[in-house]
Every structure is written in structure tokens, then in C-alpha cells.
PDB file of C-alpha atoms in Angstrom:
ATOM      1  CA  UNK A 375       0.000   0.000   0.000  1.00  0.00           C
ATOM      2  CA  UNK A 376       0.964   3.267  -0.613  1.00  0.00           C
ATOM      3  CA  UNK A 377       0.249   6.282   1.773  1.00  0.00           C
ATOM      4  CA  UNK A 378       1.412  10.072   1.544  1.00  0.00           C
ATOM      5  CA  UNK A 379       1.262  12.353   3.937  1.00  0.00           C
ATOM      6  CA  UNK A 380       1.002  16.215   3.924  1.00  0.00           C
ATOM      7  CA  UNK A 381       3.804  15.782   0.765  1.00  0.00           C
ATOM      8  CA  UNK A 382       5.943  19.757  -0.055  1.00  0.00           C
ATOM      9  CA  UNK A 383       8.382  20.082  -2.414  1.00  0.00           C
ATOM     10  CA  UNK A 384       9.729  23.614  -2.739  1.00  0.00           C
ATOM     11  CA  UNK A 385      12.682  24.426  -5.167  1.00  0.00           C
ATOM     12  CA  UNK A 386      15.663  26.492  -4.131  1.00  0.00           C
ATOM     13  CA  UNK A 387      13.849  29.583  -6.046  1.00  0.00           C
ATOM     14  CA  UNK A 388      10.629  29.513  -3.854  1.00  0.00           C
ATOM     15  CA  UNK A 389       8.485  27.779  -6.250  1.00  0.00           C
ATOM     16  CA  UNK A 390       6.286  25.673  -4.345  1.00  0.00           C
ATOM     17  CA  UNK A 391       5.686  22.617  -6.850  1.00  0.00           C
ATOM     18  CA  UNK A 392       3.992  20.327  -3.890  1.00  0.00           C
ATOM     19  CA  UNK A 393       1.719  22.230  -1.381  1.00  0.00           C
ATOM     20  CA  UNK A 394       0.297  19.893   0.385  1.00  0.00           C
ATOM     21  CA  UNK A 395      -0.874  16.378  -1.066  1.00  0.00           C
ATOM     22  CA  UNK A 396      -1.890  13.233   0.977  1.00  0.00           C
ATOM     23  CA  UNK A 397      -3.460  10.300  -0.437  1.00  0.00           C
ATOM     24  CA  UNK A 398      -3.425   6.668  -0.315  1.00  0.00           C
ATOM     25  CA  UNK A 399      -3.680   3.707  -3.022  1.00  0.00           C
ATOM     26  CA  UNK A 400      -4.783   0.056  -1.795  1.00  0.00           C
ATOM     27  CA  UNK A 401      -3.382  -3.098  -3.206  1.00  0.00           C
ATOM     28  CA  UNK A 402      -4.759  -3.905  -6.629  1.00  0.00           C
ATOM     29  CA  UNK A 403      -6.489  -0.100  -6.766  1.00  0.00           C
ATOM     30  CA  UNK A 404      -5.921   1.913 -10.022  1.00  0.00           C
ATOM     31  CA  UNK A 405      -5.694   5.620  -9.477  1.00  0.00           C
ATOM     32  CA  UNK A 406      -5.527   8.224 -11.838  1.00  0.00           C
ATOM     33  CA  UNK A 407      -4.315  11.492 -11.276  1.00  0.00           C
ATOM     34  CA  UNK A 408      -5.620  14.421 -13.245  1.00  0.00           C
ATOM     35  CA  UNK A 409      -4.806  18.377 -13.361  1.00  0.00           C
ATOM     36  CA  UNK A 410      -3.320  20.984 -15.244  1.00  0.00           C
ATOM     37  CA  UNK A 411      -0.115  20.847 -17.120  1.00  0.00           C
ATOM     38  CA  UNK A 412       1.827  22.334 -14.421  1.00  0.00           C
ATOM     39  CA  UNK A 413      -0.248  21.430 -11.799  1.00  0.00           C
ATOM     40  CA  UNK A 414       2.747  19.044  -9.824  1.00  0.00           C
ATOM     41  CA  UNK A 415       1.153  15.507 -11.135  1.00  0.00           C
ATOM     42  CA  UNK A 416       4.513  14.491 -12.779  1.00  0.00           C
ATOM     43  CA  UNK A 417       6.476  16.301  -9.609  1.00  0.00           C
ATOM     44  CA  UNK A 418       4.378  13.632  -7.450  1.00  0.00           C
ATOM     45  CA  UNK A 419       5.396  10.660  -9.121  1.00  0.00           C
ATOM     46  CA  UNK A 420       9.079  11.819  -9.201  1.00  0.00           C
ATOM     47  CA  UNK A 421       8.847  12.365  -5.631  1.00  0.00           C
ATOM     48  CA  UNK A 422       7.061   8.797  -5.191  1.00  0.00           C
ATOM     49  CA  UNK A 423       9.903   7.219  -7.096  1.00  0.00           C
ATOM     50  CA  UNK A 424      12.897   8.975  -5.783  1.00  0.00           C
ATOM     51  CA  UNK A 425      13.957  11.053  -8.736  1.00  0.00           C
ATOM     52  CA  UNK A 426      12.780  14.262  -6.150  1.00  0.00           C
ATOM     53  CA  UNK A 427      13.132  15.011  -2.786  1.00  0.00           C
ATOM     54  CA  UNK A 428      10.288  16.137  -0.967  1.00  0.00           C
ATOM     55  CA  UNK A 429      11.243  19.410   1.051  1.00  0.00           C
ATOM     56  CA  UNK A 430       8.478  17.735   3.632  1.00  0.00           C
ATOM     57  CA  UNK A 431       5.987  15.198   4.565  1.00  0.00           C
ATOM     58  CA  UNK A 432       6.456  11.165   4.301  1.00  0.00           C
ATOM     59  CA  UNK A 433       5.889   8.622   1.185  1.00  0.00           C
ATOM     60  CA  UNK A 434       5.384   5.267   2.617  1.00  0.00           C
ATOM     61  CA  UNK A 435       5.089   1.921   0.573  1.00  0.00           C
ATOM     62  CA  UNK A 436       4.634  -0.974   2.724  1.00  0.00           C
ATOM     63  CA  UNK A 437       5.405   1.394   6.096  1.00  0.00           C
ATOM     64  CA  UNK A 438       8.952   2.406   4.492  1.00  0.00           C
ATOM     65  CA  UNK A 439       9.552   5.740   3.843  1.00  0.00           C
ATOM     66  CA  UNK A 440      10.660   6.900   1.097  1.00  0.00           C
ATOM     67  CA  UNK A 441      11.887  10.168   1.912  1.00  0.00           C
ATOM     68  CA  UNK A 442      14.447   8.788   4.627  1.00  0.00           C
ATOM     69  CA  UNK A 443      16.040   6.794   2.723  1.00  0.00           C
ATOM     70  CA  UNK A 444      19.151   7.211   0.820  1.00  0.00           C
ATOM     71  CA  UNK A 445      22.167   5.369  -1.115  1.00  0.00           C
ATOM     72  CA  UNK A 446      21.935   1.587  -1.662  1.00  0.00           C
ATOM     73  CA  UNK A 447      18.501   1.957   0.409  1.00  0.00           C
ATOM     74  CA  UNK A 448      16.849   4.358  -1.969  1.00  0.00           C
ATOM     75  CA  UNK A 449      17.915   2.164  -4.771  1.00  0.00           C
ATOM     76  CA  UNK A 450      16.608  -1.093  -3.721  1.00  0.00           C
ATOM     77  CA  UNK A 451      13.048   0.907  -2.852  1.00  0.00           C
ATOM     78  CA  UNK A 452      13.934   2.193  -6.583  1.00  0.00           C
ATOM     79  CA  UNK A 453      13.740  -1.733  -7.989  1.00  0.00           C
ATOM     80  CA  UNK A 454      10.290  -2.142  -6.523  1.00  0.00           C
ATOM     81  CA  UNK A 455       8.660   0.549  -7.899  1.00  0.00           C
ATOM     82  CA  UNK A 456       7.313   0.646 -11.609  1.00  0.00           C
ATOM     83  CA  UNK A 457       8.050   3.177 -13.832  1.00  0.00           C
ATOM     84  CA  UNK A 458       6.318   3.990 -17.154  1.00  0.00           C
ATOM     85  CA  UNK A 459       6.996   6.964 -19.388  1.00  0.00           C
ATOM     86  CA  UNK A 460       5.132   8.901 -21.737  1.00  0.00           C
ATOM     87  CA  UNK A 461       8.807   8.995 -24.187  1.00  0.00           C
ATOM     88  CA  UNK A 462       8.889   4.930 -23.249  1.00  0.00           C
ATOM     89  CA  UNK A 463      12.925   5.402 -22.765  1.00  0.00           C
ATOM     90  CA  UNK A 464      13.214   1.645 -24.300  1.00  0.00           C
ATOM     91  CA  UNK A 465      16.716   1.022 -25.358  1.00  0.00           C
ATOM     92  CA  UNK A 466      15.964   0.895 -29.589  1.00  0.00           C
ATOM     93  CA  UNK A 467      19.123  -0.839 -30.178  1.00  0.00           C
ATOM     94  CA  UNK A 468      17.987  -4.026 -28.386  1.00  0.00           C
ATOM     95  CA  UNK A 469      15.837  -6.105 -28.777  1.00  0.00           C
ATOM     96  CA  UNK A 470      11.846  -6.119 -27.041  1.00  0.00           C
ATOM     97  CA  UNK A 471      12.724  -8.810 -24.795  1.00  0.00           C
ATOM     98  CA  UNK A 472      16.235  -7.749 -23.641  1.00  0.00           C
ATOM     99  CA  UNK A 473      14.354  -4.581 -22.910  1.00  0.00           C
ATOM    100  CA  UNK A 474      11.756  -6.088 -21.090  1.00  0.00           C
ATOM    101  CA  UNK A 475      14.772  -7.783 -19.054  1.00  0.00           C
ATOM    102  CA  UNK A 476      16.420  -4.391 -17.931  1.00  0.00           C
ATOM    103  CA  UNK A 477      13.805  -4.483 -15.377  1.00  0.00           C
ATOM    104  CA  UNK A 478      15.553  -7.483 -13.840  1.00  0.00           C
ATOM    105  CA  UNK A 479      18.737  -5.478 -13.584  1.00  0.00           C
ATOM    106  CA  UNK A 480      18.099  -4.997  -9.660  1.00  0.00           C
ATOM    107  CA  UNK A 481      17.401  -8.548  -8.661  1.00  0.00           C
ATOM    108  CA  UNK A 482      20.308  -9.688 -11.175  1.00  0.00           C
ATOM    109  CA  UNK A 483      23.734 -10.440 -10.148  1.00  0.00           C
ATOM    110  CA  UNK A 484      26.240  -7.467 -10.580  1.00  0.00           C
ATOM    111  CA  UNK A 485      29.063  -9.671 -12.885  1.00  0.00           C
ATOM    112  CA  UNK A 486      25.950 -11.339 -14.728  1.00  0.00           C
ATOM    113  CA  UNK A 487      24.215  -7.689 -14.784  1.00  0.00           C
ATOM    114  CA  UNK A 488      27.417  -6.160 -16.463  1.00  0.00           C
ATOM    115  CA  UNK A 489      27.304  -8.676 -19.090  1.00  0.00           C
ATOM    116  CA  UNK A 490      23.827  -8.443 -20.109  1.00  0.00           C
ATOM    117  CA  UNK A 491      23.262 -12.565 -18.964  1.00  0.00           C
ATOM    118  CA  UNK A 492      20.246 -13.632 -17.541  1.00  0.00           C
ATOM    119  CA  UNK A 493      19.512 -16.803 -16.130  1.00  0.00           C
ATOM    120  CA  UNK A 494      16.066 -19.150 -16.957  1.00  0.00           C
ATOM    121  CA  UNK A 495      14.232 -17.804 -14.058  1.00  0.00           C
ATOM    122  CA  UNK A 496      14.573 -14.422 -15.031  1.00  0.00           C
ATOM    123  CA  UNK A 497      14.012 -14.975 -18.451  1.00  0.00           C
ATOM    124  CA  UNK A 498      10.448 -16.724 -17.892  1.00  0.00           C
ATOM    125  CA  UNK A 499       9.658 -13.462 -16.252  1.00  0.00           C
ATOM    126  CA  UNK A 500      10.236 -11.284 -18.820  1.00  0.00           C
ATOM    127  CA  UNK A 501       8.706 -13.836 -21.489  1.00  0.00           C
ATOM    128  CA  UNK A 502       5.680 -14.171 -19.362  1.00  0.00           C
ATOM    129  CA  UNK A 503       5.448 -10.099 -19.017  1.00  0.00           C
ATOM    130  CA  UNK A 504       5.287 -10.127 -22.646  1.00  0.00           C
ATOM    131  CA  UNK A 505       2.779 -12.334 -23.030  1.00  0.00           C
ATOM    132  CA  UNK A 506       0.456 -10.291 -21.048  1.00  0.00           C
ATOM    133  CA  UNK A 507       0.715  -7.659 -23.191  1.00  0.00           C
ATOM    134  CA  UNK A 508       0.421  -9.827 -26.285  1.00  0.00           C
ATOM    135  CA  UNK A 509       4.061  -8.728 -26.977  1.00  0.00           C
ATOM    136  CA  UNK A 510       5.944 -11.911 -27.170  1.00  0.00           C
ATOM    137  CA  UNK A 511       5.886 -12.174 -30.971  1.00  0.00           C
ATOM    138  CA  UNK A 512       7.797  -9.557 -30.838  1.00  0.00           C
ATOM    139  CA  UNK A 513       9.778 -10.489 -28.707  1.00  0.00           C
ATOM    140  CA  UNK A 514      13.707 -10.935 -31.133  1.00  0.00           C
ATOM    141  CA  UNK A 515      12.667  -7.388 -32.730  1.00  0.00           C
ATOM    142  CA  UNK A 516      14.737  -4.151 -32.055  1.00  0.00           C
ATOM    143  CA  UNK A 517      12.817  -1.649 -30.323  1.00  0.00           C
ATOM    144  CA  UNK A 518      13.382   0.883 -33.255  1.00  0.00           C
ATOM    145  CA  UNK A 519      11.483  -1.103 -35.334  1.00  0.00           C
ATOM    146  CA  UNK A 520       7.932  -0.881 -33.229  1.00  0.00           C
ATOM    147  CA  UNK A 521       5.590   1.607 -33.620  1.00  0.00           C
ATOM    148  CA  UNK A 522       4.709   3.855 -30.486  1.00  0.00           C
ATOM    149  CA  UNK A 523       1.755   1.289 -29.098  1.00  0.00           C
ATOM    150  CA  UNK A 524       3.858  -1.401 -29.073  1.00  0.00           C
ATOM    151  CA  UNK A 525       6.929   0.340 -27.600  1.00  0.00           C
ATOM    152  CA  UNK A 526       4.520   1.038 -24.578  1.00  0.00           C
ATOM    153  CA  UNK A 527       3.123  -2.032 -24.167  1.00  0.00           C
ATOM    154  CA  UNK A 528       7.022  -3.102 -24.031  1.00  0.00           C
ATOM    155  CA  UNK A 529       7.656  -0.503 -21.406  1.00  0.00           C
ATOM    156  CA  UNK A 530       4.715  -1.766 -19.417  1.00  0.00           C
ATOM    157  CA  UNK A 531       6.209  -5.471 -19.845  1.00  0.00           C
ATOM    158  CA  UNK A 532       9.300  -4.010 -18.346  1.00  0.00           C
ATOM    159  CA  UNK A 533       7.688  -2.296 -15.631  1.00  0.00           C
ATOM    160  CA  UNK A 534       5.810  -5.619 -14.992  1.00  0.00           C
ATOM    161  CA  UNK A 535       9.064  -7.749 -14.955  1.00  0.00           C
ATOM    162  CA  UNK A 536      10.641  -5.855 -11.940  1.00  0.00           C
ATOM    163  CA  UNK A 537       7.428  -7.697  -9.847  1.00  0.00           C
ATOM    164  CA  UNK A 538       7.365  -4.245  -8.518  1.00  0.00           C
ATOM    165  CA  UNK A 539       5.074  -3.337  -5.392  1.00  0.00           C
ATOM    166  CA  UNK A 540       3.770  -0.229  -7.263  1.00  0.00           C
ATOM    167  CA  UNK A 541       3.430   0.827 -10.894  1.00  0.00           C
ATOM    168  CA  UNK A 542       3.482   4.674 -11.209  1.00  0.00           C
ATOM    169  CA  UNK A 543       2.796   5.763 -15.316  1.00  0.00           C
ATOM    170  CA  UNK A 544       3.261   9.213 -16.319  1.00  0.00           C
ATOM    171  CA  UNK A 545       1.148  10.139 -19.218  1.00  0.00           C
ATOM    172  CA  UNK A 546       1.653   6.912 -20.734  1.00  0.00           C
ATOM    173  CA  UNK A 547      -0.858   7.561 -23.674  1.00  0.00           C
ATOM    174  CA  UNK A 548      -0.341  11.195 -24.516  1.00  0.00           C
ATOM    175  CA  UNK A 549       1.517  10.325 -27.296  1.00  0.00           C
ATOM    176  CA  UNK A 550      -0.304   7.733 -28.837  1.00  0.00           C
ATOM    177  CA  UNK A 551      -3.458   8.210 -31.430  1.00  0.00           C
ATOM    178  CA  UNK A 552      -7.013   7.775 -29.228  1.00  0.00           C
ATOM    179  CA  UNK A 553      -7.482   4.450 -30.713  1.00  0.00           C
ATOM    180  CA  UNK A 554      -4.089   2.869 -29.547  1.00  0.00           C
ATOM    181  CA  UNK A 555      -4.633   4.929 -26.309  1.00  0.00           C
ATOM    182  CA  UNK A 556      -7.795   3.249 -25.474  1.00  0.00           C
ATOM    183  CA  UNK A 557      -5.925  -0.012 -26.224  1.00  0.00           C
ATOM    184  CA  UNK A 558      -2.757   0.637 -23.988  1.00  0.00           C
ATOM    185  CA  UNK A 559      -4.663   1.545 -21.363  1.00  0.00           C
ATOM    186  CA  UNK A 560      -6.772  -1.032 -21.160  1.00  0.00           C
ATOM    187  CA  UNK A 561      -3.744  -3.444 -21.112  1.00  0.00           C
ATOM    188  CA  UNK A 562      -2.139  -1.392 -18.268  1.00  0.00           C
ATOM    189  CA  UNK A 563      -4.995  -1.641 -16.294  1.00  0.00           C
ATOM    190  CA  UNK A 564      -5.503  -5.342 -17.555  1.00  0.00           C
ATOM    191  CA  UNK A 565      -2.292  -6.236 -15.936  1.00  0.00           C
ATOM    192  CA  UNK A 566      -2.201  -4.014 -12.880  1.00  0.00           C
ATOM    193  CA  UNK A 567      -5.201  -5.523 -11.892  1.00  0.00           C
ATOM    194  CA  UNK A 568      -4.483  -8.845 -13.050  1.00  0.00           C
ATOM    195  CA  UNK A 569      -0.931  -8.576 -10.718  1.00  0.00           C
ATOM    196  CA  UNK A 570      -2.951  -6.807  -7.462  1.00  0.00           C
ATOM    197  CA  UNK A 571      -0.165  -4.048  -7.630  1.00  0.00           C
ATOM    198  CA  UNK A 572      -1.269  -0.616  -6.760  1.00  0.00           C
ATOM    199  CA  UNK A 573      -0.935   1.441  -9.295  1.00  0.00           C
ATOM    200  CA  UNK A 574      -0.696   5.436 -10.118  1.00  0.00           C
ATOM    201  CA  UNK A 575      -1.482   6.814 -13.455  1.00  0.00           C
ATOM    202  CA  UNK A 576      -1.230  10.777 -14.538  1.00  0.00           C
ATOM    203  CA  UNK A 577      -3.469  11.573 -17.458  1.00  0.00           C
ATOM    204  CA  UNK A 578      -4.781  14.583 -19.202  1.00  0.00           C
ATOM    205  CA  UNK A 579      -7.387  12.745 -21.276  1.00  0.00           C
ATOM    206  CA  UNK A 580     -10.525  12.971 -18.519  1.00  0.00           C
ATOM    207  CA  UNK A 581     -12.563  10.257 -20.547  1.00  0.00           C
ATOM    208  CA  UNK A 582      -9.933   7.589 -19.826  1.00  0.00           C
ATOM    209  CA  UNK A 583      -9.424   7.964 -16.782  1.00  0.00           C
ATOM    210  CA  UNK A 584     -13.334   7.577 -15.632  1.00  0.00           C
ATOM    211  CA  UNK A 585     -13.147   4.531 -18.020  1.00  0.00           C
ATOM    212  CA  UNK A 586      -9.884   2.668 -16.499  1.00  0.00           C
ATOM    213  CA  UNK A 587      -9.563   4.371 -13.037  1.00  0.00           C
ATOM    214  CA  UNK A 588     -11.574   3.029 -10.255  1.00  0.00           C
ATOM    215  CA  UNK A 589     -10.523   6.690  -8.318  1.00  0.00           C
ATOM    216  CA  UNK A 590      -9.672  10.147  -9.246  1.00  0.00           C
ATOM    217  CA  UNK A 591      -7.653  12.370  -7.315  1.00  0.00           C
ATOM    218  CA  UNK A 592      -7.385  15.700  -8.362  1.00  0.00           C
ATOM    219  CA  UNK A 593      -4.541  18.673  -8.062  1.00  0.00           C
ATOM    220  CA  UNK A 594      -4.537  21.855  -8.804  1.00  0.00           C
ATOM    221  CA  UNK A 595      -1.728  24.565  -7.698  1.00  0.00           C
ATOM    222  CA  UNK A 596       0.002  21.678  -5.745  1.00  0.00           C
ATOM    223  CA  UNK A 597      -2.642  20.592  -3.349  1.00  0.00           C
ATOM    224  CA  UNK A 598      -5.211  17.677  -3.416  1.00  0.00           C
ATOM    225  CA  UNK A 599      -8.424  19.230  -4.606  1.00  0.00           C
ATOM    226  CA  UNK A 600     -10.494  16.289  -5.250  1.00  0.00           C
ATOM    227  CA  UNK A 601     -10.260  12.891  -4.277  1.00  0.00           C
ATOM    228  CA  UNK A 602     -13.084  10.348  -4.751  1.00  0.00           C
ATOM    229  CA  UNK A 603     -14.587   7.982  -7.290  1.00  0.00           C
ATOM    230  CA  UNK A 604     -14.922   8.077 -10.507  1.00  0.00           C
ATOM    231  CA  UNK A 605     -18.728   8.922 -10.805  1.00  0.00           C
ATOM    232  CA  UNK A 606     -18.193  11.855  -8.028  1.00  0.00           C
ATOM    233  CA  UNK A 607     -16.168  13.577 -10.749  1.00  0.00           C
ATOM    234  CA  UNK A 608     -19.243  16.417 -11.271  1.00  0.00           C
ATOM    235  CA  UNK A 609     -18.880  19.699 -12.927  1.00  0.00           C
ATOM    236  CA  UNK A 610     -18.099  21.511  -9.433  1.00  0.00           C
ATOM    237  CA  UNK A 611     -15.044  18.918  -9.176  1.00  0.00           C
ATOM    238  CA  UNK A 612     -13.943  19.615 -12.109  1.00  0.00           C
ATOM    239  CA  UNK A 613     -13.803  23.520 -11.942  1.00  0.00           C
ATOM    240  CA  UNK A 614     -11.930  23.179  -8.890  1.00  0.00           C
ATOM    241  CA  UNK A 615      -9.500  21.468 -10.505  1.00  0.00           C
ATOM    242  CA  UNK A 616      -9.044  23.051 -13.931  1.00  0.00           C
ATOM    243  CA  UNK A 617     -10.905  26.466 -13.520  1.00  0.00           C
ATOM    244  CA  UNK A 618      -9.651  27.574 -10.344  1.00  0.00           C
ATOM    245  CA  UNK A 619      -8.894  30.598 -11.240  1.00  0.00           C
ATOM    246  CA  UNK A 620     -12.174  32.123 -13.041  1.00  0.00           C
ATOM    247  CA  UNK A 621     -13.663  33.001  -9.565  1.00  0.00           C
ATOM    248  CA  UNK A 622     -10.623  35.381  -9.336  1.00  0.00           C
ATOM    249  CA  UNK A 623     -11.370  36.603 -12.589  1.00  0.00           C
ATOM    250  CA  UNK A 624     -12.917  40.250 -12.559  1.00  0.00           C
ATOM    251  CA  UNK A 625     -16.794  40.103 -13.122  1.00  0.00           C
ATOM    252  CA  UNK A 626     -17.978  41.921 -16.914  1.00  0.00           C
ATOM    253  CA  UNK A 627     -19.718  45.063 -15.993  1.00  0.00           C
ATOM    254  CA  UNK A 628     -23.257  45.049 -16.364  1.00  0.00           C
ATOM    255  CA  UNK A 629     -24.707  46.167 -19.673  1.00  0.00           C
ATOM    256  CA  UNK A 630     -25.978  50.127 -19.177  1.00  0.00           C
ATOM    257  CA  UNK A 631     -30.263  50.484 -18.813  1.00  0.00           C
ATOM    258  CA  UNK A 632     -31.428  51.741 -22.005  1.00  0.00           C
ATOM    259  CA  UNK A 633     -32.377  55.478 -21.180  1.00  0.00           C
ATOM    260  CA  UNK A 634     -28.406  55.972 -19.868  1.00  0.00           C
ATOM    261  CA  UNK A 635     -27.275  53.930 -23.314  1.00  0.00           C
ATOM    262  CA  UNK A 636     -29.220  56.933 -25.369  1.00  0.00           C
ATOM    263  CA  UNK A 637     -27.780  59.729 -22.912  1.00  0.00           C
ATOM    264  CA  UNK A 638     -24.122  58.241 -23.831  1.00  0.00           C
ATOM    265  CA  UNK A 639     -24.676  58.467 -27.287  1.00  0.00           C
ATOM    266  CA  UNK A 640     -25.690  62.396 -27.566  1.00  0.00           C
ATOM    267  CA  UNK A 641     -22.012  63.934 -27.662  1.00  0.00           C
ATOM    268  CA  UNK A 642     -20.916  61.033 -29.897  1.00  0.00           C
ATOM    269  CA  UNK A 643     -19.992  62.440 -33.572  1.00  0.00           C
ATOM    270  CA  UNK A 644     -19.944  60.179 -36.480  1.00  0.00           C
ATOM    271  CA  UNK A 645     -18.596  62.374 -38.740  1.00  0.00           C
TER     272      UNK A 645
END
């Protein structure tokens, strides 16, 4: 389980990307986590996975805190957490399932590691990763050679391969056409639920995530502004998280009575 506490993150110039977010995600629960571009959703899962350090508050997965641990600790908390990427950041020279292998890196021996050797054991994993994607034909082709779908649906593979306790994605779809997005998110959510593993997922597009989410939390300016499921997600929600701001907005003066509308007009010339 996953469970965040009062989460800040403020850079060294003041900006305050994390206000304030707490939240939890149960085992086998799909999230999705909606907002603004700008809004600290990707900031979140960086923090979550270790790439950023929180200025305050407490991450913990499984009752371990992320944001106390450092060095070979950090790393091995690291190995158990899924990433995906929207850019997939497969390795296009290899092939799909030495790809899907670099999530077994961690759990690898260092020597074997090094030389790129895995053992059977390891190997099943990443063949049977593949297979739930309906990847494994694919399986002796370069990554270079997919097309965008199919290099996600490798990343998720590799994500799955690490037998990770969470699976964080961060916009894993906004790259893809609607038709292959529909697709790779139904096999992410396929497999996270399939696995049990908790699982985090940023997205812009609002229809997916009612359709593959079974909650939606919401941020705007850094702070949790909604959090519930996915049929709460009302018109009120959703100006609170992406229109904010019109309330602050000065009001349009009211249109002038009609007897004050002909008095303005007298010293007009329209010559």
C-alpha cells in the first residue's frame, strides 16, 4: 500500500511545486491522477519514485519511507517501484525482450548484470510479461522497429518484470493516437489488476481515466483538490480542478439600462 502524507516540495527559487498532497492507493487499486499541465502531477510521481526530494511530509510503501532513505537503500526501494513513461525510454538498439529484461537489472547479479546474462528464471519473467501484453511475438525485434503502441506495451512489460510493489505511469498515452490509447490503457490496467499491484497513473485525457480508473484524485496549484470515485467527478469537481482561477477573474460590468445607453450616445460624432 501506498500512503502520503502532507507531501511539499519547494525548489531552491521559492516555487512551491507540492503544497500539500496526501493520499493513499490500496493493493490492486488503479488511481488516476488528473490536473493541469503544471499542476505538480509528474512532480508527485518523481517524488514517489525517488527522482525528487520532498522538502516535507512522508511517502510510505509498505510502512517504508521513502523520503528517509538514501544510497543503496533508496535504490533497492527504486527496484520495486514501476516506472512507465510517456517517451517509453526503451533502449531501440535491443531487442523487445532484452528490454523487457532491464527491469531485472536490480534482482540480477552485478558480474551477470554487467554482461547483459540472464539466467532461466529471469528470463520466464520477462517472457511471461510479454505475453500479457500480447508482446511476445515480438519479442527478437529491435525496439526501433515498433511503432509507439507497441513500444509502450514493451515498457509496461518491463515495468511488470521488476514484480514491482507499485506501478506509477506518467502520461503513458499522450503520445499515442485515441485508438491505440484506449488499447494501452486497457492493457495497463488489464495487468495491474491482473498482478494486485497498486498502481498510479497521470493523465490529461478525462474520458480515460473515468473509463480505467476506479478513483480520481485531483490537483490543482500543488494541493489535493479532489479525491473520490470516478462517478463523483461532477462539474463543481472539475472547476476546482481546472478552472480555479475564473472566480478570481474580474466580473464583466453590467450592460448600461437603455435610457443611460441613449444619454451616452448624444455627444458622440460620427462624422
Amino acid at each position: 500500500m501506498l500512503a502520503i502524507q502532507d507531501l511539499k516540495l519547494v525548489y531552491p527559487n521559492g516555487y512551491e511545486a507540492l503544497k500539500s498532497v496526501s493520499l493513499t492507493v490500496q493493493r490492486g487499486e488503479i488511481v488516476g491522477v488528473v490536473g493541469r499541465s503544471g499542476a505538480g502531477k509528474s512532480t508527485l510521481l518523481r517524488c514517489i519514485n525517488g527522482l525528487e526530494r520532498a522538502t516535507a511530509g512522508c511517502i510510505l510503501l509498505d510502512d517504508e519511507d521513502i523520503c528517509c532513505m538514501n544510497g543503496d537503500e533508496l535504490r533497492r526501494a527504486q527496484s520495486q517501484i514501476g516506472f512507465i513513461w510517456q517517451e517509453f525510454n526503451l533502449v531501440e538498439r535491443l531487442s523487445v525482450i532484452t528490454n523487457v529484461l532491464c527491469g531485472r537489472l536490480a534482482t540480477n547479479s552485478g558480474a551477470a548484470s554487467l554482461l547483459f546474462y540472464f539466467d532461466r528464471p529471469h528470463r520466464e519473467i520477462a517472457v511471461r510479461s510479454l505475453e500479457r501484453v500480447n508482446m511476445l511475438h515480438r519479442a527478437t525485434q529491435r525496439a526501433d522497429k515498433l511503432s509507439g503502441g507497441e513500444k509502450q506495451r514493451v515498457a509496461i512489460a518491463r515495468a511488470v518484470a521488476q514484480q514491482p510493489k507499485i506501478i506509477l505511469a506518467d502520461e503513458p498515452v499522450a503520445s499515442l493516437d485515441p485508438e491505440l490509447a484506449m488499447q494501452v490503457m486497457a492493457d495497463l490496467a488489464r495487468v495491474a489488476r491482473d498482478e494486485g499491484v497498486p498502481t498510479l497513473i497521470n493523465l490529461h485525457a478525462i474520458e480515460l481515466a473515468k473509463m480505467f480508473c476506479d478513483r480520481i484524485v485531483g490537483i490543482a496549484q500543488g494541493v489535493v483538490v479532489f479525491d473520490g470515485p470516478v462517478d463523483a467527478l461532477d462539474g463543481d469537481a472539475l472547476d476546482r480542478i481546472y478552472r480555479f482561477d475564473r472566480e478570481h477573474a474580474p466580473a464583466e460590468p453590467p450592460p448600461l439600462p437603455e435610457r443611460e445607453l441613449v444619454g451616452a450616445g448624444r455627444g458622440l460624432s460620427l462624422s
